[in-house]
CSV table of C-alpha atoms and ligand atoms in Angstrom, one decimal:
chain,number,residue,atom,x,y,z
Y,24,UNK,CA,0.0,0.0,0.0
Y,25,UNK,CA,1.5,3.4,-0.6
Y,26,UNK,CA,2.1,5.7,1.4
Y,27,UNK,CA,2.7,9.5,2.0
Y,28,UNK,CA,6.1,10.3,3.3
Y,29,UNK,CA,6.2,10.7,7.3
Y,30,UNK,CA,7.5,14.3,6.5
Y,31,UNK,CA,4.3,15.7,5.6
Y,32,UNK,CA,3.1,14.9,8.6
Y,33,UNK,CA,6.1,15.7,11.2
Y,34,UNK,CA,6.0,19.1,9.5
Y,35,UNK,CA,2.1,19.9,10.7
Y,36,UNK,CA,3.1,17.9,14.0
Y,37,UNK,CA,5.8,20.1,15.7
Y,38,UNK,CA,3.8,23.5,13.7
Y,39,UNK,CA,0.9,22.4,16.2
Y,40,UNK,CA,1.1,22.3,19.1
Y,41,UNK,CA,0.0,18.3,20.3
Y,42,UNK,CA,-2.4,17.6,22.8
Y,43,UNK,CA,-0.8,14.4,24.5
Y,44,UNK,CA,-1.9,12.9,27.7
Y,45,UNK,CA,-0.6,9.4,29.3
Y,46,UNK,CA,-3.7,8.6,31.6
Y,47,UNK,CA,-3.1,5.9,33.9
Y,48,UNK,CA,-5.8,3.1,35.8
Y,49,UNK,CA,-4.0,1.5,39.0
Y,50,UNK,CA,-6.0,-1.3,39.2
Y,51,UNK,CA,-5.0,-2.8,36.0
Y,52,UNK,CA,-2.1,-1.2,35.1
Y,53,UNK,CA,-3.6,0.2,32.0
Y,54,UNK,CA,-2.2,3.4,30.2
Y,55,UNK,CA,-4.5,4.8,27.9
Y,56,UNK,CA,-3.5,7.7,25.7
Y,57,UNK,CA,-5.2,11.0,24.5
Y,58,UNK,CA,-3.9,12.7,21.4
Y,59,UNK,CA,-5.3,15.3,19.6
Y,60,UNK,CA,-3.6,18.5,17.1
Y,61,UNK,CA,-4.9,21.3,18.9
Y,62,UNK,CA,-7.0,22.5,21.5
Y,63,UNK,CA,-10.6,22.6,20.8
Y,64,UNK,CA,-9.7,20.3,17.5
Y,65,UNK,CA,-10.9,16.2,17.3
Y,66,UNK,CA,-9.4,14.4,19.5
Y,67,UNK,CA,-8.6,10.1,19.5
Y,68,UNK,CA,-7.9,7.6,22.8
Y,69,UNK,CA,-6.1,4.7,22.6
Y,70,UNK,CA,-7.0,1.8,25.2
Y,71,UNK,CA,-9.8,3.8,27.4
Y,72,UNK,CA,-10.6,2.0,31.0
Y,73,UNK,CA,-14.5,1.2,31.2
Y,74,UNK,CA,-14.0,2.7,34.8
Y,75,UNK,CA,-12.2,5.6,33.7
Y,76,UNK,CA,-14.5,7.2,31.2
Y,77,UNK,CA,-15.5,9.5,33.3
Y,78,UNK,CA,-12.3,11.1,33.9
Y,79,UNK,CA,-11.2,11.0,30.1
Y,80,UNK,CA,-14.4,12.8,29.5
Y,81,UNK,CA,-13.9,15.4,31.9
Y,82,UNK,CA,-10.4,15.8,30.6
Y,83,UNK,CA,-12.0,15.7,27.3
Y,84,UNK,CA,-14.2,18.9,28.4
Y,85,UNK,CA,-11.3,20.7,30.3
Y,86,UNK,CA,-9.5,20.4,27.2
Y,87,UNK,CA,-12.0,21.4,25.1
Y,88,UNK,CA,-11.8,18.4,22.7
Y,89,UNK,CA,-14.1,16.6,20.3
Y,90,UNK,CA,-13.7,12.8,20.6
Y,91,UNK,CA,-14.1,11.2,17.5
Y,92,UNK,CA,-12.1,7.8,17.6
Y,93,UNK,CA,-11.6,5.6,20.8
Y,94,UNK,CA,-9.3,2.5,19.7
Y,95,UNK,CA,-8.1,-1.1,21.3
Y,96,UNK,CA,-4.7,-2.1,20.2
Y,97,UNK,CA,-6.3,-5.6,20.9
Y,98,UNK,CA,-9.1,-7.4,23.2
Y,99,UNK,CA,-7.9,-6.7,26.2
Y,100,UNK,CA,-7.9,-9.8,28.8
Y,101,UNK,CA,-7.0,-7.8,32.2
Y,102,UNK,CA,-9.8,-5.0,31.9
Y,103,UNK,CA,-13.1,-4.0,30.9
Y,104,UNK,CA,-12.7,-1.5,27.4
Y,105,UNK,CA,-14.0,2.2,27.7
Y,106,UNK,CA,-15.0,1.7,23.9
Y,107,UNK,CA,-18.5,1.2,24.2
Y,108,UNK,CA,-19.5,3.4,26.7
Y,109,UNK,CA,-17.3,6.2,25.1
Y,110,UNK,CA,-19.3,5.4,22.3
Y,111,UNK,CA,-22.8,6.0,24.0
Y,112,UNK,CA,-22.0,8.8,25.2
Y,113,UNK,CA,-19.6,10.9,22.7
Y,114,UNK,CA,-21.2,9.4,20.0
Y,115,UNK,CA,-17.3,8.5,18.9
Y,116,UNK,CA,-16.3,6.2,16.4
Y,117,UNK,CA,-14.7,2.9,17.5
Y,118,UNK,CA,-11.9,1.0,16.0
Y,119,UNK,CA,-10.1,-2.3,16.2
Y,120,UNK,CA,-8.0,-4.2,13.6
Y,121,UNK,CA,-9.7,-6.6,11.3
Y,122,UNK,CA,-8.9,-10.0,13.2
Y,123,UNK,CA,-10.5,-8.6,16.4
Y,124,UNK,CA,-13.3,-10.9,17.7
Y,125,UNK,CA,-15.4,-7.9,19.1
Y,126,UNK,CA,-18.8,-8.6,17.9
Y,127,UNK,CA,-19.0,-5.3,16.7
Y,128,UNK,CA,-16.5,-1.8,16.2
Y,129,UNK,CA,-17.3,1.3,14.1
Y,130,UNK,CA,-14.1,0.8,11.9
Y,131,UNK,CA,-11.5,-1.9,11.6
Y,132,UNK,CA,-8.3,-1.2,10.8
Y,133,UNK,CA,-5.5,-3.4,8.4
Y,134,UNK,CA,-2.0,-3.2,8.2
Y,135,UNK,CA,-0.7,-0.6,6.1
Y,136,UNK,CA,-4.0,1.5,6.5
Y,137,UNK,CA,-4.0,5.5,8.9
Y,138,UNK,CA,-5.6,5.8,11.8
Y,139,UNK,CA,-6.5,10.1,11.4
Y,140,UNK,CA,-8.1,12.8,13.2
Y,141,UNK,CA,-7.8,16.5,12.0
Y,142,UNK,CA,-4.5,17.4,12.1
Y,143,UNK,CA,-2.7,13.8,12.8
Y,144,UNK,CA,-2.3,10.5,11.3
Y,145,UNK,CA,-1.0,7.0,13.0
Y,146,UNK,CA,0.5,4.3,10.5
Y,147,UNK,CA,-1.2,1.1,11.5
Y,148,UNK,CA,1.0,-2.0,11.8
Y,149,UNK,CA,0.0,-5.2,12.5
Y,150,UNK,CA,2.3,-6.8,15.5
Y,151,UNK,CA,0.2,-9.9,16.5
Y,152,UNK,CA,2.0,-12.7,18.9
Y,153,UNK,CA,0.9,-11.2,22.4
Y,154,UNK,CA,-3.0,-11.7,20.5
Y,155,UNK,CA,-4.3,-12.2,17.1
Y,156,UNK,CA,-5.4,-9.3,16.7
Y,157,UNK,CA,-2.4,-7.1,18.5
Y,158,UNK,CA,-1.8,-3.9,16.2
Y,159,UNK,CA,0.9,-0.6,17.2
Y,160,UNK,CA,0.3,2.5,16.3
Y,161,UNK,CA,3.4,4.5,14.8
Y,162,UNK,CA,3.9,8.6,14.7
Y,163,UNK,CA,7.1,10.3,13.7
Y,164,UNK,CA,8.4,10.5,17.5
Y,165,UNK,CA,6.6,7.6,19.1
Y,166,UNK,CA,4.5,3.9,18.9
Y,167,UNK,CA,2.0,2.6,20.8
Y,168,UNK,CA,3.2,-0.9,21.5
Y,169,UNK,CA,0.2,-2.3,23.2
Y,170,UNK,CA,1.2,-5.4,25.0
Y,171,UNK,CA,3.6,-6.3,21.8
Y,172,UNK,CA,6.3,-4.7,23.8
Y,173,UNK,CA,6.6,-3.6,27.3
Y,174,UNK,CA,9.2,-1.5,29.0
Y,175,UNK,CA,11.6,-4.3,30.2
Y,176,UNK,CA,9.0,-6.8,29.1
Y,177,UNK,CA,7.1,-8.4,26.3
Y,178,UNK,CA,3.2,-9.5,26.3
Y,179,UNK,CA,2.6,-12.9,27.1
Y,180,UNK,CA,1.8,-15.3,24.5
Y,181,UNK,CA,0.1,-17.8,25.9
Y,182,UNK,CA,-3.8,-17.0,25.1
Y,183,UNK,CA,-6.0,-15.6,23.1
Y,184,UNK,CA,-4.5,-17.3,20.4
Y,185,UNK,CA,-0.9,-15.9,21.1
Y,186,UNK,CA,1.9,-17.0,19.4
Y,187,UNK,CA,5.0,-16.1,20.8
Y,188,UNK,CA,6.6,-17.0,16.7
Y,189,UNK,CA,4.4,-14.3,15.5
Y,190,UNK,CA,5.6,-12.2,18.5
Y,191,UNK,CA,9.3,-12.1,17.9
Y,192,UNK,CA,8.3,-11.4,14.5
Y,193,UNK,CA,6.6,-8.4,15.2
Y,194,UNK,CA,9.0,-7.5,18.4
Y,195,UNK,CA,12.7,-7.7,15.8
Y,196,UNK,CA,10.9,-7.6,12.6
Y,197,UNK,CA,8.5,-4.5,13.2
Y,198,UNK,CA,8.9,-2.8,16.3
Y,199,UNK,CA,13.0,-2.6,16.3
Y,200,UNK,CA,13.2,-1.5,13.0
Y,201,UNK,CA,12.1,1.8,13.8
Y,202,UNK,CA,14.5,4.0,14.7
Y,203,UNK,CA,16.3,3.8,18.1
Y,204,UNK,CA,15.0,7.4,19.3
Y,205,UNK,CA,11.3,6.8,18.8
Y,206,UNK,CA,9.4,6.8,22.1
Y,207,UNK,CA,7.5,3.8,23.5
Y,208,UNK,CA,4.1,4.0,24.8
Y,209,UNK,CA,3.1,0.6,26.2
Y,210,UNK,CA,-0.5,-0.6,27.3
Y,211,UNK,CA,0.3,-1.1,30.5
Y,212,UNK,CA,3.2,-1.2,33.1
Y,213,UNK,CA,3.2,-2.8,36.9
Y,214,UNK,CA,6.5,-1.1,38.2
Y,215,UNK,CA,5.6,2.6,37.7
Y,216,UNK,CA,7.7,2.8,34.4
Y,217,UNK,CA,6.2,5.3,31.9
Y,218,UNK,CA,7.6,5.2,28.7
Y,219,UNK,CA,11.2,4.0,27.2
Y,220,UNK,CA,12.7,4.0,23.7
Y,221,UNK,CA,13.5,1.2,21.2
Y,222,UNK,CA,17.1,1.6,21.2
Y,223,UNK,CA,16.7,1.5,25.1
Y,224,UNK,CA,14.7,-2.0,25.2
Y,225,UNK,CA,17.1,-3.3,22.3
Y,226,UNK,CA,19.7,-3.0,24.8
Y,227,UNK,CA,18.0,-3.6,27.8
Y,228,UNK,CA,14.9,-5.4,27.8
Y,229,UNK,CA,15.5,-8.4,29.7
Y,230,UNK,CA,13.2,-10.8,26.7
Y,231,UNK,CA,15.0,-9.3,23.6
Y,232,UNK,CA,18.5,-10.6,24.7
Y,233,UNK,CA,17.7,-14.0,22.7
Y,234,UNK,CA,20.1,-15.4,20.0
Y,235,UNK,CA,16.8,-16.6,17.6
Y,236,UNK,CA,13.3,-16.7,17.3
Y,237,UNK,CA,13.9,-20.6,18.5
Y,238,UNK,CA,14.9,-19.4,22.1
Y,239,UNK,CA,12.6,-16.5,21.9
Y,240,UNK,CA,9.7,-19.1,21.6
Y,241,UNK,CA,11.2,-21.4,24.6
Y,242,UNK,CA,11.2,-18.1,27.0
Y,243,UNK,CA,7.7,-17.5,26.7
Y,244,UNK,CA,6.4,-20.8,26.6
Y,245,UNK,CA,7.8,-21.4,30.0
Y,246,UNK,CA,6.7,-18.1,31.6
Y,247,UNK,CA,3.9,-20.7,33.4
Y,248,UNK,CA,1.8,-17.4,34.6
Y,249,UNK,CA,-1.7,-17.1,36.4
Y,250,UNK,CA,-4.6,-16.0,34.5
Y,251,UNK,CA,-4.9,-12.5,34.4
Y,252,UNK,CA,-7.6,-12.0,37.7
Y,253,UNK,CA,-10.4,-10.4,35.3
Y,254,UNK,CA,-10.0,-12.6,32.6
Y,255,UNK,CA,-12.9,-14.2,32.7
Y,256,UNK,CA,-14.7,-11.6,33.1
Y,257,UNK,CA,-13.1,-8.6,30.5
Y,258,UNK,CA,-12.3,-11.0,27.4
Y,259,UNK,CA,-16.6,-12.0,27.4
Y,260,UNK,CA,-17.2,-8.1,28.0
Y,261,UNK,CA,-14.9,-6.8,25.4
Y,262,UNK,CA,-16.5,-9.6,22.5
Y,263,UNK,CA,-19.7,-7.5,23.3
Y,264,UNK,CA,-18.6,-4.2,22.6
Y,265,UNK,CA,-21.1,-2.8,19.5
Y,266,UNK,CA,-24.0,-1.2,20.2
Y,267,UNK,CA,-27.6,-2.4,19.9
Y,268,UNK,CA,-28.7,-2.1,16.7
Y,269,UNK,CA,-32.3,-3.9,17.5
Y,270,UNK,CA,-33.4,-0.8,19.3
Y,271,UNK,CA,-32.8,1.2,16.0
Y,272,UNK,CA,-34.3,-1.4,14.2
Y,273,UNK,CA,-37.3,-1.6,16.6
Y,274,UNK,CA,-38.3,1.9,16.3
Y,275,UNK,CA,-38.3,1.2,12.6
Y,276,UNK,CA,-35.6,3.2,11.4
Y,277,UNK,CA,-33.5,0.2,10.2
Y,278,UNK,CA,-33.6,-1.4,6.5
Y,279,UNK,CA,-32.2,-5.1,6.5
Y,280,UNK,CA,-29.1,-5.4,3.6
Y,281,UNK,CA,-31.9,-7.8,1.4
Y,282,UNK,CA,-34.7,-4.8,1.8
Y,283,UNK,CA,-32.2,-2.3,0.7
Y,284,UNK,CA,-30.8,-4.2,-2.0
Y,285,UNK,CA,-34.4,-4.0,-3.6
Y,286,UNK,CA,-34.9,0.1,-2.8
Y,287,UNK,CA,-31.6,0.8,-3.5
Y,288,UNK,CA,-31.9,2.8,-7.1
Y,289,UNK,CA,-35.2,3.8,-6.5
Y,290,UNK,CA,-35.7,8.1,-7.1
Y,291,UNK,CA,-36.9,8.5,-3.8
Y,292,UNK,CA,-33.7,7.2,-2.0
Y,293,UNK,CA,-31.2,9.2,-1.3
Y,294,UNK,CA,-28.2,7.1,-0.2
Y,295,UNK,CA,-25.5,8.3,2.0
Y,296,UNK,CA,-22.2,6.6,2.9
Y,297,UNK,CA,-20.3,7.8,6.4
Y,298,UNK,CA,-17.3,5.7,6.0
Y,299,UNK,CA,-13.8,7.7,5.7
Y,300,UNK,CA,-12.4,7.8,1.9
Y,301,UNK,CA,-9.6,5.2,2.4
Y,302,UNK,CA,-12.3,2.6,3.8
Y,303,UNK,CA,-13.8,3.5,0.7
Y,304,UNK,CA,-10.7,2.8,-1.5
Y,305,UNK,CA,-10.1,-0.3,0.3
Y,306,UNK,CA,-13.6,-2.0,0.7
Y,307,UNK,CA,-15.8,-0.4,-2.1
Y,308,UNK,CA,-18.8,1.4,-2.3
Y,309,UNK,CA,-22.3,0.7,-3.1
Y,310,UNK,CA,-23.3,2.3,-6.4
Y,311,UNK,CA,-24.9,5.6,-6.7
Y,312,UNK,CA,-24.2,6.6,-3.2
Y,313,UNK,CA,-23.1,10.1,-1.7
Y,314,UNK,CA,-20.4,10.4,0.5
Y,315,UNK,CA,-20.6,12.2,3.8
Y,316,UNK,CA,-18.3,11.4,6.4
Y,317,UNK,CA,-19.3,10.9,9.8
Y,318,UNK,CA,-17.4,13.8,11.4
Y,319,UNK,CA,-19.5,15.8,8.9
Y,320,UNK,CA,-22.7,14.8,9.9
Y,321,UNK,CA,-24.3,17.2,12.3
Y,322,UNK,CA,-23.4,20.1,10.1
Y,323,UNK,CA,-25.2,18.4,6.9
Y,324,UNK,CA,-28.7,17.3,8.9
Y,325,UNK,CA,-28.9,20.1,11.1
Y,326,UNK,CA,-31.1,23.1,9.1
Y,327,UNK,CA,-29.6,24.5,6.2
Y,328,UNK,CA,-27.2,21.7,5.5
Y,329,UNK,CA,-26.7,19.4,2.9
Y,330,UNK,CA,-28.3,16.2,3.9
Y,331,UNK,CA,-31.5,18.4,5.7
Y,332,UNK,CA,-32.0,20.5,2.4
Y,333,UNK,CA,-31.9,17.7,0.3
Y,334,UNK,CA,-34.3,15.5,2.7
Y,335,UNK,CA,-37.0,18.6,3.3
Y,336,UNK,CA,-36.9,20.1,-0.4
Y,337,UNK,CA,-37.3,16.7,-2.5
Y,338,UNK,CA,-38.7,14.5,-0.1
Y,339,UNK,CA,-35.7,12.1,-0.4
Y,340,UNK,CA,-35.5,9.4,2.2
Y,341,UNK,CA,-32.0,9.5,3.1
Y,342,UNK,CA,-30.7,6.3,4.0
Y,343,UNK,CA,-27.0,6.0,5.6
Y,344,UNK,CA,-25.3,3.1,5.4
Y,345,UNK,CA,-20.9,2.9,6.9
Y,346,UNK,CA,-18.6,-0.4,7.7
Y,347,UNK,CA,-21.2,-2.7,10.0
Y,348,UNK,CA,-24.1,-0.4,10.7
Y,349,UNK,CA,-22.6,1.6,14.0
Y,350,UNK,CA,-21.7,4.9,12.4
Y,351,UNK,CA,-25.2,4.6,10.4
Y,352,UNK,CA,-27.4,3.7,13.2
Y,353,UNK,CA,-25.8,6.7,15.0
Y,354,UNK,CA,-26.4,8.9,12.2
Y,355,UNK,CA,-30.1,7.9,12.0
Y,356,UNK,CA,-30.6,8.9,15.6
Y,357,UNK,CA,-29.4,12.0,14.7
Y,358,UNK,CA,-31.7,12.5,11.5
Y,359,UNK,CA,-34.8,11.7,13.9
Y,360,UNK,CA,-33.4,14.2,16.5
Y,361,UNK,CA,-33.1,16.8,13.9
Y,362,UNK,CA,-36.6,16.4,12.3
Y,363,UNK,CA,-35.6,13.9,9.4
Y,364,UNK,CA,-38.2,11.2,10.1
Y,365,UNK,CA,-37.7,9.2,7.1
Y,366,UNK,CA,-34.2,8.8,7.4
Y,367,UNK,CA,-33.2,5.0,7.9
Y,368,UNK,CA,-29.7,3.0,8.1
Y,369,UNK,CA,-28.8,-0.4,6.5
Y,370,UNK,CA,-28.2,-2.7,9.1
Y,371,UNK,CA,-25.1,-3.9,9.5
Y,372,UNK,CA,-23.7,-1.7,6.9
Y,373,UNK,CA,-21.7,-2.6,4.2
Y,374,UNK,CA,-20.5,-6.1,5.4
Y,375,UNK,CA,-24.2,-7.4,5.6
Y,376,UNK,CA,-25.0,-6.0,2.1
Y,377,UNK,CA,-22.0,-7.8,0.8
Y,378,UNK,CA,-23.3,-10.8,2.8
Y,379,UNK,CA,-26.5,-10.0,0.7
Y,380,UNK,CA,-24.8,-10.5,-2.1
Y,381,UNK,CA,-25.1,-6.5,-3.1
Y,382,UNK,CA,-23.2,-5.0,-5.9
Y,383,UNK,CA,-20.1,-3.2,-5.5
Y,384,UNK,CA,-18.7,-0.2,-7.1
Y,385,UNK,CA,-14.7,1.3,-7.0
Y,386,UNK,CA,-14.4,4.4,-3.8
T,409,LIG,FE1,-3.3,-7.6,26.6
């Protein structure tokens, strides 16, 4: 996949001034991290706390920051995720990499692919071992690890289909070939460490002084650790992360991908896709649809705007449809709220219209 040179956006990096904030939760040992470009700009989280939402919110409001994106580097084992209820009550977007087994997240990210708010963009790398669905997140300056790599430690391997081969792959063959001066952010730390360097745990980091990937393997597979204590509880809660589409669908606001395959087409419909252009590119489009991103909504359905002219002055119906039906069901909320009573979503977005066997056009 191509992609644009770090420089362009180093350059807009250090000429804004970063919102960055390391937030800590003690009972797990979780870091969770808030970036955003500028005060009162969009603002993402990385590994929110269920129990601590209501302190990133507040700092979220102090700051004066819109949260649009709240992201997993992987199903967590060890605590409960703040994506849902960030979700519920920001109205955010949420986002996981493509193998996780969450029922349901806004977005899912690949390899290769940008995580982006206004202002900043995070290459996306895919570092499984410590889980199968284990991805860092890479700025100029600095990576969020995860549990990939720790600060004087590496994430266990021996669940959650961990695969401590996969993990030295993404530990040497990733991680350490970015440069030695790039800061690391880790998912969580027990000894009150808060952030290191990859040339530092090259040298240093007791797990990364192996000879081969052979001896790499026979460390971890003899770790012989206790369960994480919540572990029965966080991995079921974190599989149940999307939010409940049957209420949307109850109220009758929801069109199933078979129903929309016939109305799709018809003059009436107006149909609008949220998704961001590069899930576009990567995943298609359905034909004949508009494209308003999600961050754009409220200012196209309130009065005046796109979306609410178009609905009021030729009686369109809009009907939104993004990745699995989060972003749209959202969006149809919104429609109602703002007077748009016919608007509808597709449930399940474009993965169940594909599942419906609906055709596909080039983003
Ligand atoms: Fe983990």
């Amino acid at each position: 996949m191509q992609r644009t040179p770090a420089i362009c956006y180093i350059r807009r990096h250090k000429g804004s001034r970063m919102i960055f904030r390391q937030l800590f939760d003690q009972v797990s040992g979780t870091y969770s991290y808030l970036l955003a470009s500028r005060p009162g700009g969009e603002a993402l989280i990385i590994d929110p706390v269920l129990e601590r939402v209501d302190r990133y919110l507040q700092l979220v409001k102090e700051l004066d920051l819109n949260l649009v994106k709240a992201v997993d580097t992987h199903l967590h084992a060890d605590h409960i995720t703040g994506l849902g209820a960030l979700r519920d009550r920001t109205h955010c977007i949420t986002v996981m990499g493509e193998q996780t087994k969450a029922d349901v997240v806004s977005m899912r990210l690949g390899d290769g692919d940008r995580l982006t708010i206004e202002g900043l963009a995070l290459d996306v790398l895919y570092t499984p071992g410590h889980t199968d669905d284990s991805y860092s997140f890479v700025m100029p300056d600095r990576v969020f690890t995860g549990d990939t790599l720790l600060i004087r430690g590496t994430g266990r391997t021996d669940f959650q289909n961990g695969d401590p081969r996969a993990a030295y792959e993404s530990i040497f063959g990733r991680l350490l070939k970015l440069p030695d001066s790039t800061l690391v952010y880790p998912a969580h730390d027990y000894k009150g460490d808060t952030v290191s360097t990859i040339g530092e745990e090259r040298a240093f980091n007791p797990r990364l002084q192996v000879r081969s990937a052979e001896e790499y393997v026979d460390l971890m597979n003899n770790l012989k650790l206790p369960n994480p204590k919540m572990m029965d509880v966080a991995v079921p809660a974190n599989m149940k992360v999307g939010l409940a589409q049957e209420e949307i669908a109850r109220r009758g606001w929801a069109v199933t991908a078979p129903e929309a395959r016939r109305i799709v087409g018809e003059p009436d419909i107006a149909l609008i896709d949220l998704r961001e252009r590069r899930e576009r590119e990567r995943h298609g489009v359905i034909p004949g649809s508009l494209h308003v991103p999600y961050p754009s909504l409220q200012e196209n359905i309130r009065s005046g705007g796109v979306l609410y002219e178009l609905a009021r002055s030729t009686s369109k119906r809009l009907l939104f449809y993004c990745a699995f039906g989060e972003r749209s069901a959202m969006a149809v909320q919104a429609a109602q709220d703002a007077g748009l009573t016919a608007a509808r979503h597709i449930e399940g977005g474009l993965d169940a219209w594909k599942q419906a066997g609906g055709p596909l056009a080039q983003g």
